[in-house]
Short mmCIF file of C-alpha atoms in Angstrom, two decimals:
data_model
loop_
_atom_site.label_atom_id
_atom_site.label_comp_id
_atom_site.label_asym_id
_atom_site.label_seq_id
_atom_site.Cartn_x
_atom_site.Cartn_y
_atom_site.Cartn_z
CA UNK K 1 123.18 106.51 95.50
CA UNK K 2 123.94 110.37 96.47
CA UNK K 3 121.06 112.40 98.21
CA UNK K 4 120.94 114.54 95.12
CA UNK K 5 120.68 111.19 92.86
CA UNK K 6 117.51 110.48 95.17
CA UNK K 7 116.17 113.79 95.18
CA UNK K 8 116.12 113.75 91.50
CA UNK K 9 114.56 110.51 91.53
CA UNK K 10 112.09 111.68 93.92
CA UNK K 11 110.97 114.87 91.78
CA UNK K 12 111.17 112.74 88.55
CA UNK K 13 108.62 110.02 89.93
CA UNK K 14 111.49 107.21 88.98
CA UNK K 15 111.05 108.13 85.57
CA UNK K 16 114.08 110.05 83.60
CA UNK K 17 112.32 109.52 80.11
CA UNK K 18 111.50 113.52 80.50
CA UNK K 19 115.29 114.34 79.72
CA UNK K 20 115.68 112.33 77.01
CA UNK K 21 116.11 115.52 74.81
CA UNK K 22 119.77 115.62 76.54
CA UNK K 23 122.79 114.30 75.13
CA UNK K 24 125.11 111.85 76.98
CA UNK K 25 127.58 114.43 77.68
CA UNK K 26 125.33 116.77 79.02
CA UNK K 27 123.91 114.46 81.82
CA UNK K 28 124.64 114.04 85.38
CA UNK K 29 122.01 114.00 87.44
CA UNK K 30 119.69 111.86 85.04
CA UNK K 31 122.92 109.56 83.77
CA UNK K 32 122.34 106.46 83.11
CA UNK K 33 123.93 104.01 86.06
CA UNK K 34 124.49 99.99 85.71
CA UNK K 35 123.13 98.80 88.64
CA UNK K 36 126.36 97.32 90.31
CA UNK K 37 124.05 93.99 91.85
CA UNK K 38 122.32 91.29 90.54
CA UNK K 39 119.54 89.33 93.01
CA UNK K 40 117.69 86.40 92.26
CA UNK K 41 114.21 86.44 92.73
CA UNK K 42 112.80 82.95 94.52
CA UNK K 43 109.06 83.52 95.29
CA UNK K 44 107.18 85.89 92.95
CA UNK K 45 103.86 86.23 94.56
CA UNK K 46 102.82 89.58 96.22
CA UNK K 47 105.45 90.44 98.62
CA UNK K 48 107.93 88.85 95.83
CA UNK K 49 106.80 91.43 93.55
CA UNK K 50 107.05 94.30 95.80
CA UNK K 51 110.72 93.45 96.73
CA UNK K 52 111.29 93.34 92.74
CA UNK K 53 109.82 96.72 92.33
CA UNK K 54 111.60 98.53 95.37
CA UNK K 55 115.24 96.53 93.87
CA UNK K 56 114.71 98.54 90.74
CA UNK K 57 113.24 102.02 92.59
CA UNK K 58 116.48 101.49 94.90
CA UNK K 59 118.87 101.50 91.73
CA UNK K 60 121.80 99.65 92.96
CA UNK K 61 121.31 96.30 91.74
CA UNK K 62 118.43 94.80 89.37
CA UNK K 63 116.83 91.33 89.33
CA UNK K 64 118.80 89.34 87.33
CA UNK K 65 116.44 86.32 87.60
CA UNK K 66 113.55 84.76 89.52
CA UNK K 67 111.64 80.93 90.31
CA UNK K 68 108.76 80.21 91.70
CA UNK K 69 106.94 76.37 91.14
CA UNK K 70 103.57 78.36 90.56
CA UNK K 71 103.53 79.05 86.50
CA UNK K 72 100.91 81.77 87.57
CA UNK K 73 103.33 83.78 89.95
CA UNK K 74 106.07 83.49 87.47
CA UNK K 75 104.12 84.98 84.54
CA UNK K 76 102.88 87.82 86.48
CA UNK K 77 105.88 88.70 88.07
CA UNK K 78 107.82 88.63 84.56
CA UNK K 79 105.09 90.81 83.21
CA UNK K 80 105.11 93.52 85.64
CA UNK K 81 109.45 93.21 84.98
CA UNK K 82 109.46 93.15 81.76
CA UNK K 83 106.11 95.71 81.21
CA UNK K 84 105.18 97.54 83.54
CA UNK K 85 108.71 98.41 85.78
CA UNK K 86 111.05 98.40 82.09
CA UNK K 87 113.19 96.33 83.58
CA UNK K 88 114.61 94.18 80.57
CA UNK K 89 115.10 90.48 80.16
CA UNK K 90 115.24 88.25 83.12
CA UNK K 91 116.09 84.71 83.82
CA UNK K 92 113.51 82.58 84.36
CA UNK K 93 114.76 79.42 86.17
CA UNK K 94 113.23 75.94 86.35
CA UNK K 95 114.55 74.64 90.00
CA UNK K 96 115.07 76.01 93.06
CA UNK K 97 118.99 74.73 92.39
CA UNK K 98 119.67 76.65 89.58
CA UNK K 99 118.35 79.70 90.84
CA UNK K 100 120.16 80.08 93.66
CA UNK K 101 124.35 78.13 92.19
CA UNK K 102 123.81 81.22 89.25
CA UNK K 103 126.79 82.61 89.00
CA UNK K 104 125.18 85.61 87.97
CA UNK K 105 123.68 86.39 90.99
CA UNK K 106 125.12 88.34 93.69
CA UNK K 107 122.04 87.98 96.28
CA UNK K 108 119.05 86.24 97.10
CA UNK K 109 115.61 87.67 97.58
CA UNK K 110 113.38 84.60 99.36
CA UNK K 111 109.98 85.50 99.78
CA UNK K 112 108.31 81.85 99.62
CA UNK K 113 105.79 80.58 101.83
CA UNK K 114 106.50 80.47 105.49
CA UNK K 115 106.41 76.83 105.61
CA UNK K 116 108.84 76.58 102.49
CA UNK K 117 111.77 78.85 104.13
CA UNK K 118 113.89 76.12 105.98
CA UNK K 119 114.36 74.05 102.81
CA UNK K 120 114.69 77.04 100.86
CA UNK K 121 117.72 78.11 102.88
CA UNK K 122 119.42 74.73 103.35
CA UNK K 123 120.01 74.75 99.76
CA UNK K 124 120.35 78.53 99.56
CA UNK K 125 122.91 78.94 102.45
CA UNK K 126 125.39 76.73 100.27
CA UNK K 127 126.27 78.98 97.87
CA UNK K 128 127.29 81.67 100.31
CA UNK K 129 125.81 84.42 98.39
CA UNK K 130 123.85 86.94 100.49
CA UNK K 131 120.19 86.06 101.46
CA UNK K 132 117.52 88.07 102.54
CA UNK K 133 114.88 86.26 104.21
CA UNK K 134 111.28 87.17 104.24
CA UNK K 135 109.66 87.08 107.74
CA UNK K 136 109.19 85.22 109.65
CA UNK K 137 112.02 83.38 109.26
CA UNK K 138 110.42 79.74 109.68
CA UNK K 139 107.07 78.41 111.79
CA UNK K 140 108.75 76.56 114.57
CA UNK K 141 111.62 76.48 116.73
CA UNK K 142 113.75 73.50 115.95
CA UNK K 143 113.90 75.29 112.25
CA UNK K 144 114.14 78.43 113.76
CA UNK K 145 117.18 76.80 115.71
CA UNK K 146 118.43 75.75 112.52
CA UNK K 147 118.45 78.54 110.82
CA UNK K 148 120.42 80.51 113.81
CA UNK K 149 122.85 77.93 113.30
CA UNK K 150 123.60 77.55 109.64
CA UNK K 151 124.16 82.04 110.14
CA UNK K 152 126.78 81.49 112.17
CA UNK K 153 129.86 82.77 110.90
CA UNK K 154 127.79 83.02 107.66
CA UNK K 155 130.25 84.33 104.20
CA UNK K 156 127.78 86.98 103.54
CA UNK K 157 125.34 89.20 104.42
CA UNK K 158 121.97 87.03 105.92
CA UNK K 159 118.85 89.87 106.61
CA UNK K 160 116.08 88.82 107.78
CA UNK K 161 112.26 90.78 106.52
CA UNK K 162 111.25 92.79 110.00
CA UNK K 163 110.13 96.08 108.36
CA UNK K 164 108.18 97.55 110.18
CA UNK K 165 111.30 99.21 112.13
CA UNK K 166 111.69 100.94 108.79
CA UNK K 167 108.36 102.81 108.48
CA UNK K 168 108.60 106.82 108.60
CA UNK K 169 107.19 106.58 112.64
CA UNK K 170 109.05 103.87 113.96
CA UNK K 171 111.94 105.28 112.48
CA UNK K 172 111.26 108.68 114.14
CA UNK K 173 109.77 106.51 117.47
CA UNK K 174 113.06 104.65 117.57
CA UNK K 175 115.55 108.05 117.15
CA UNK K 176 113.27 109.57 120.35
CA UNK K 177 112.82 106.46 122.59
CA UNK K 178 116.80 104.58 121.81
CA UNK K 179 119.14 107.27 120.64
CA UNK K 180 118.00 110.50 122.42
CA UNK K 181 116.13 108.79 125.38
CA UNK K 182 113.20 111.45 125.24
CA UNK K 183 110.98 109.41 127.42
CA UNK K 184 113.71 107.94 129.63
CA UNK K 185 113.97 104.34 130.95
CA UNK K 186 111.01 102.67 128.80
CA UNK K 187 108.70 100.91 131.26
CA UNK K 188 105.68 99.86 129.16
CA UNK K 189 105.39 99.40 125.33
CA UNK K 190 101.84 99.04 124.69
CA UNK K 191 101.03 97.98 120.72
CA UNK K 192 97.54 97.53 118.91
CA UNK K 193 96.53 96.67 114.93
CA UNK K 194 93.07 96.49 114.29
CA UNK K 195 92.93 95.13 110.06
CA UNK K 196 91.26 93.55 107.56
CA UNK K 197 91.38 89.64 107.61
CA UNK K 198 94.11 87.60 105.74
CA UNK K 199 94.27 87.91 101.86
CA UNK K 200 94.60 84.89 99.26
CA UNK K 201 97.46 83.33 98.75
CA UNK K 202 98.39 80.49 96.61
CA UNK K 203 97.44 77.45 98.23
CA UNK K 204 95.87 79.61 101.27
CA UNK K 205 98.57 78.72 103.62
CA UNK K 206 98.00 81.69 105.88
CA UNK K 207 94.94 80.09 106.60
CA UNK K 208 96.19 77.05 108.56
CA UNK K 209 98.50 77.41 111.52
CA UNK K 210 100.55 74.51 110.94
CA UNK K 211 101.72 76.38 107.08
CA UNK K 212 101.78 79.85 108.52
CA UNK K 213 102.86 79.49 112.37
CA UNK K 214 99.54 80.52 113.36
CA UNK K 215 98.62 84.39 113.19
CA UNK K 216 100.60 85.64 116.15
CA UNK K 217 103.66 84.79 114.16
CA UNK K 218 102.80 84.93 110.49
CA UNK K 219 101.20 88.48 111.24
CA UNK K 220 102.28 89.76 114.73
CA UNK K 221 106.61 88.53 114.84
CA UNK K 222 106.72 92.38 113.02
CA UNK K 223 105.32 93.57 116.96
CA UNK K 224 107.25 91.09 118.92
CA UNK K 225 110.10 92.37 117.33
CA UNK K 226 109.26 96.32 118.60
CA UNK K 227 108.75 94.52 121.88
CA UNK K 228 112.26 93.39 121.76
CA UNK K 229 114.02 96.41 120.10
CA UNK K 230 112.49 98.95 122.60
CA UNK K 231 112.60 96.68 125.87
CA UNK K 232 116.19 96.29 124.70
CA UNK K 233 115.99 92.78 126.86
CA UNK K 234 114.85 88.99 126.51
CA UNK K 235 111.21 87.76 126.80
CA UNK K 236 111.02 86.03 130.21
CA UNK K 237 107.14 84.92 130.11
CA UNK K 238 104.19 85.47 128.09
CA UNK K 239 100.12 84.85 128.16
CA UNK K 240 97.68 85.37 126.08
CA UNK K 241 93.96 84.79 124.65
CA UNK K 242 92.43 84.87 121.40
CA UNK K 243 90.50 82.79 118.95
CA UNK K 244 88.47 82.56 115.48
CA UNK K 245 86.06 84.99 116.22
CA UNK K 246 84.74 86.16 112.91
CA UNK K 247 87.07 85.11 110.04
CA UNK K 248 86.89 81.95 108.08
CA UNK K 249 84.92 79.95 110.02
CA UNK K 250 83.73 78.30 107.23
CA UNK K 251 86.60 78.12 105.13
CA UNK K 252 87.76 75.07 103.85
CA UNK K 253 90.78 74.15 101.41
CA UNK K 254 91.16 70.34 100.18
CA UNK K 255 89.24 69.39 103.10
CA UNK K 256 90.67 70.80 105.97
CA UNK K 257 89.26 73.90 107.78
CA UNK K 258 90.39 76.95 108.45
CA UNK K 259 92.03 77.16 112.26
CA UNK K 260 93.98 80.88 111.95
CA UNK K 261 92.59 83.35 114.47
CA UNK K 262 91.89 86.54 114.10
CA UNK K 263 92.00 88.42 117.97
CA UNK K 264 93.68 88.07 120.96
CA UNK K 265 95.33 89.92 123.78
CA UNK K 266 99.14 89.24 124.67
CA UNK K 267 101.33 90.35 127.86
CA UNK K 268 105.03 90.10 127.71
CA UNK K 269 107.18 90.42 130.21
CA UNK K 270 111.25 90.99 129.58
CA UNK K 271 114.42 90.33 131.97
CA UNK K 272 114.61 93.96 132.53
CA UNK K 273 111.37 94.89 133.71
CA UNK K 274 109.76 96.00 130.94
CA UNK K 275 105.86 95.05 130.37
CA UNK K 276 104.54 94.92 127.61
CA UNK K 277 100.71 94.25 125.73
CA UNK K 278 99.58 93.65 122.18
CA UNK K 279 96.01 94.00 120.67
CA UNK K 280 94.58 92.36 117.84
CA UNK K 281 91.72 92.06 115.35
CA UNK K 282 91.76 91.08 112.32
CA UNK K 283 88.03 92.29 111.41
CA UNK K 284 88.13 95.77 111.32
CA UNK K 285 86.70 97.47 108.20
CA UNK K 286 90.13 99.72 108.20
CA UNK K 287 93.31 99.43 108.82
CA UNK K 288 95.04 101.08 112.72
CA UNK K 289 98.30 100.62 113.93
CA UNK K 290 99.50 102.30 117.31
CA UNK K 291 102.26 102.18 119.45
CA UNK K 292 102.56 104.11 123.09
CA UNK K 293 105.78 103.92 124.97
CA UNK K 294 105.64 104.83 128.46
CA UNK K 295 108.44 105.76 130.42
CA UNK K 296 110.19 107.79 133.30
CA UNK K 297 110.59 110.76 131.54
CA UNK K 298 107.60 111.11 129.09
CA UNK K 299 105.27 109.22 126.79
CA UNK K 300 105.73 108.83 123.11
CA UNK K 301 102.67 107.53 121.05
CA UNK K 302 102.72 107.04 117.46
CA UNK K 303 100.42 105.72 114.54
CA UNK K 304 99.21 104.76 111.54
CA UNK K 305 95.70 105.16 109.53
CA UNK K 306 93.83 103.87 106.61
CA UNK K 307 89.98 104.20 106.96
CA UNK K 308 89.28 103.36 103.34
CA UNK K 309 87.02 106.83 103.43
CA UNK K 310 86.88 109.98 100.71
CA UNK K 311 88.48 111.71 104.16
CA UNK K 312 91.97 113.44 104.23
CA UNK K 313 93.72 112.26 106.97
CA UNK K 314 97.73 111.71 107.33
CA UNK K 315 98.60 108.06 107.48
CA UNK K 316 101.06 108.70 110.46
CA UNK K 317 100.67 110.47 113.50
CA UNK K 318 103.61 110.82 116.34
CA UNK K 319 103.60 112.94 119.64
CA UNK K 320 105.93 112.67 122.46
CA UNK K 321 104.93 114.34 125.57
CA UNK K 322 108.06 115.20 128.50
CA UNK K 323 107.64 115.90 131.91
CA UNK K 324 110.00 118.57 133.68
CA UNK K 325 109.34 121.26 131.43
CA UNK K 326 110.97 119.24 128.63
CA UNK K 327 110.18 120.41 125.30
CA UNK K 328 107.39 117.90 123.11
CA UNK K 329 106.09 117.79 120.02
CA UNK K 330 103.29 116.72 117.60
CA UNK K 331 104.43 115.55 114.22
CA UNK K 332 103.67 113.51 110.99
CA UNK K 333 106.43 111.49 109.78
CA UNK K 334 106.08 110.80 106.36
CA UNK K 335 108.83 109.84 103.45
CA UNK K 336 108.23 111.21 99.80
CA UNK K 337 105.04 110.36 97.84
CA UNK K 338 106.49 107.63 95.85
CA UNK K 339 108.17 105.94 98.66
CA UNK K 340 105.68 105.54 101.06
CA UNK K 341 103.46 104.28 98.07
CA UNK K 342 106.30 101.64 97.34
CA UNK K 343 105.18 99.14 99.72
CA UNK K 344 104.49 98.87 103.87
CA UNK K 345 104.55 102.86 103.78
CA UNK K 346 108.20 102.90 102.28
CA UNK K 347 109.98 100.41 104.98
CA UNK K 348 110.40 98.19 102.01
CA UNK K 349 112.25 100.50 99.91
CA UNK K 350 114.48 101.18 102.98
CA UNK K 351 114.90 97.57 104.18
CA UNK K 352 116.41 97.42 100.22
CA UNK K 353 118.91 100.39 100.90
CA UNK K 354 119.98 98.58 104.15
CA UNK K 355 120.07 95.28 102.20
CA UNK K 356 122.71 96.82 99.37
CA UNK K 357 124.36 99.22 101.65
CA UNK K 358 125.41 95.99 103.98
CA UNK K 359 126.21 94.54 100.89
CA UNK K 360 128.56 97.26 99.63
CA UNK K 361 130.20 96.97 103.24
CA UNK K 362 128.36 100.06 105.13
CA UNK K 363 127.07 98.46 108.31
CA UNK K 364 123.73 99.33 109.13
CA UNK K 365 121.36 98.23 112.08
CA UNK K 366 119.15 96.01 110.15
CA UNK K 367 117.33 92.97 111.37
CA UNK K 368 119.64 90.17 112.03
CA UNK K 369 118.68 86.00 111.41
CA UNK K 370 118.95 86.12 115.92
CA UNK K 371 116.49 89.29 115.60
CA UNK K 372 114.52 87.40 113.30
CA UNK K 373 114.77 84.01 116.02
CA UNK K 374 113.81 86.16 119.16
CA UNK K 375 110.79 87.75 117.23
CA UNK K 376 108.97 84.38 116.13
CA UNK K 377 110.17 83.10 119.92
CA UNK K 378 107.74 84.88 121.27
CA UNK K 379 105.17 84.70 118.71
CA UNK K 380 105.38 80.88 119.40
CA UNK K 381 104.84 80.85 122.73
CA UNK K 382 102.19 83.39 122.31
CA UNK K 383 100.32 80.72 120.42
CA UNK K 384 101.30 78.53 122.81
CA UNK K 385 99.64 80.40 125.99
CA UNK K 386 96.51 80.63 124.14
CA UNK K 387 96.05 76.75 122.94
CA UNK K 388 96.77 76.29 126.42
CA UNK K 389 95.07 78.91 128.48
CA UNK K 390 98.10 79.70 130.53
CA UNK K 391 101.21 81.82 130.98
CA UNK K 392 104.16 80.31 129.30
CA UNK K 393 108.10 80.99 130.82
CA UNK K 394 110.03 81.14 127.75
CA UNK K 395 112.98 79.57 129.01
CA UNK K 396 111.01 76.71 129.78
CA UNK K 397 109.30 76.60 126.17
CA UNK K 398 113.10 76.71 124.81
CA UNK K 399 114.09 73.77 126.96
CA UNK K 400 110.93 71.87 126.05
CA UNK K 401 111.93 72.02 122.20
CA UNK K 402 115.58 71.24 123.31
CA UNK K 403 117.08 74.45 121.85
CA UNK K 404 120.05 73.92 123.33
CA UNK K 405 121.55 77.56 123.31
CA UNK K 406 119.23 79.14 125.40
CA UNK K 407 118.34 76.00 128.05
#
């Protein structure tokens, strides 16, 4: 897609219907253009349905078909296809199997349960077509293991759903702190998110630690992996605390209860030096993300706002602040209206340009399935430390689950 094919997108709100008056021959901008990829759809619950709606917003390829086992899921999803995004017929398919061996389909979009993504991909990874995995990528190590393994000299392109280095500040934190260096050698990454509890989900797996991985990798591997990008090193040792202070409590599904927590504080500590510290609650009345890097050279701090209030406010902030008479700035990164509003403040929509341009052969620095391993790593031993109310040396952790690689 050309800049000026976005642009026009962009100004048209995604919908050409206002130049129908033109005829065929007199179109350029607003021609009609086959999407040149098909994905299949396998999980059509929330996040399945955003990553249907930003395939179509993209342009390049369509969903050619989608399965889920919950009728429910499936019957929404199709609506909002079919309805609400004009998206024509789709395939509807009645195994996991079928979706995935259709010829049809040039890619696979798997956004199933946490707990469901190792089986998913054993039967996925056979037909070589290109996958994009949902985060995390599984809910413990030997899987996680697994899954490194089976990518290994993979046919085709294998992403894995770490976003959050796609939203309009991260994007702008990593160009400042990576490529141009503007606060030096990074010493310190400090992160907080302060949110709303868990939402409903079918079966309320994110509920239970066993289905989910427990919070601090359900919710917090999209943090771990900012750890890891910016210390631009391996995890040596982690410790943390936390617990259920607030949230479900007294939730119970088919008898068990609830055990997902909902606060903690984690320190991580990399090969290189860096230190790093993470702080959570998930009972906030509004939603606050923040990131402060601390370096040599300068401080960059960057974040992002929802306060559920009749109160303007920009969703991102960003200001980097230089020593030695260094120039610094104050700024609010922010993609067009209809982007940002696409989904996880338009890191979504990117994650899908990323996905087709690797696809179409244009390499791009998108999250990778050992990205994806590293991030849930830590997230594991973070819930680790806490069950056990000490520090935990990763290498150690590895060894104990006999991940061979990294003993």
């Amino acid at each position: 897609m050309t800049i000026e094919q976005k642009e026009l997108d962009i100004l048209a709100g995604f919908n050409k219907s206002k130049f129908d008056y033109l005829p065929e021959e007199d179109r350029y901008l607003t021609a009609d253009k086959t999407p040149k990829l098909k994905f299949n759809l396998i999980g059509t619950g929330n996040i399945g349905q955003e990553h249907m709606k930003v395939t179509l917003m993209e342009g390049r390829a369509t969903i050619n078909g989608m399965y889920d086992p919950n009728g429910q899921s499936i019957e929404q999803a199709k609506n909002v296809f079919t309805n609400e995004l004009n998206g024509g017929s789709i395939k509807i398919f009645n195994s996991l199997e079928k979706a995935c061996n259709d010829p049809e389909a040039d890619a696979l979009l798997i956004c199933t349960p946490n707990y469901t993504h190792i089986d998913v991909i054993r039967v996925a990874a056979k037909t070589g077509k290109h996958i994009f995995l949902e985060k995390p990528m599984t809910t413990n190590l030997e899987d996680a293991y697994e899954l490194l393994e089976i990518s290994k000299d993979y046919p085709g392109i294998f992403q894995i759903g770490l976003q959050y280095r796609y939203k309009p500040n991260y994007v702008e934190a990593i160009h400042e702190a990576l490529e141009r260096k503007s606060v030096g050698d990074i010493k310190t990454i400090s992160i907080m998110e302060h949110r709303v509890p868990f939402l409903d989900k079918v079966g309320q797996w994110n509920k239970f630690t066993k289905k989910s991985g427990g919070t601090f990798v359900e919710k917090c591997c999209h943090y771990f992996d900012l750890f890891n990008l910016f210390a631009q090193s391996k995890p040596v040792e982690v410790y943390a605390t936390g617990n259920q202070a607030v949230n479900f409590q007294s939730f119970e599904y088919e008898g068990e209860q609830s055990d997902i927590i909902d606060s903690g504080f984690v320190i991580v500590k990399y090969e290189n030096g860096v230190q790093c510290n993470f702080n959570l609650s998930m009972f906030s009345p509004m939603f606050y993300e923040e990131l402060v890097l601390c370096g040599n050279e300068g401080r960059l701090k960057t974040s992002e706002t929802e306060r559920f209030l009749p109160i303007k406010n920009d969703q991102y902030y960003f200001e980097l602040i230089r020593g030695g008479g260094q120039p610094s700035k104050i700024a609010t990164p922010a993609y067009p209206h209809e982007i940002q509003a696409s989904g996880h403040g338009g890191a979504t929509y990117y994650e899908h340009v990323y996905f087709v341009d690797n696809i179409l052969g244009k390499k791009t620095s998108t999250a990778t399935v050992e990205d994806g391993f590293w991030s849930i790593v830590v997230g594991l031993a973070v819930e680790e430390s806490f069950r056990k109310e000490e520090k935990v040396n990763i290498q150690e952790f590895l060894a104990e689950k006999e991940i061979a690689k990294f003993n």
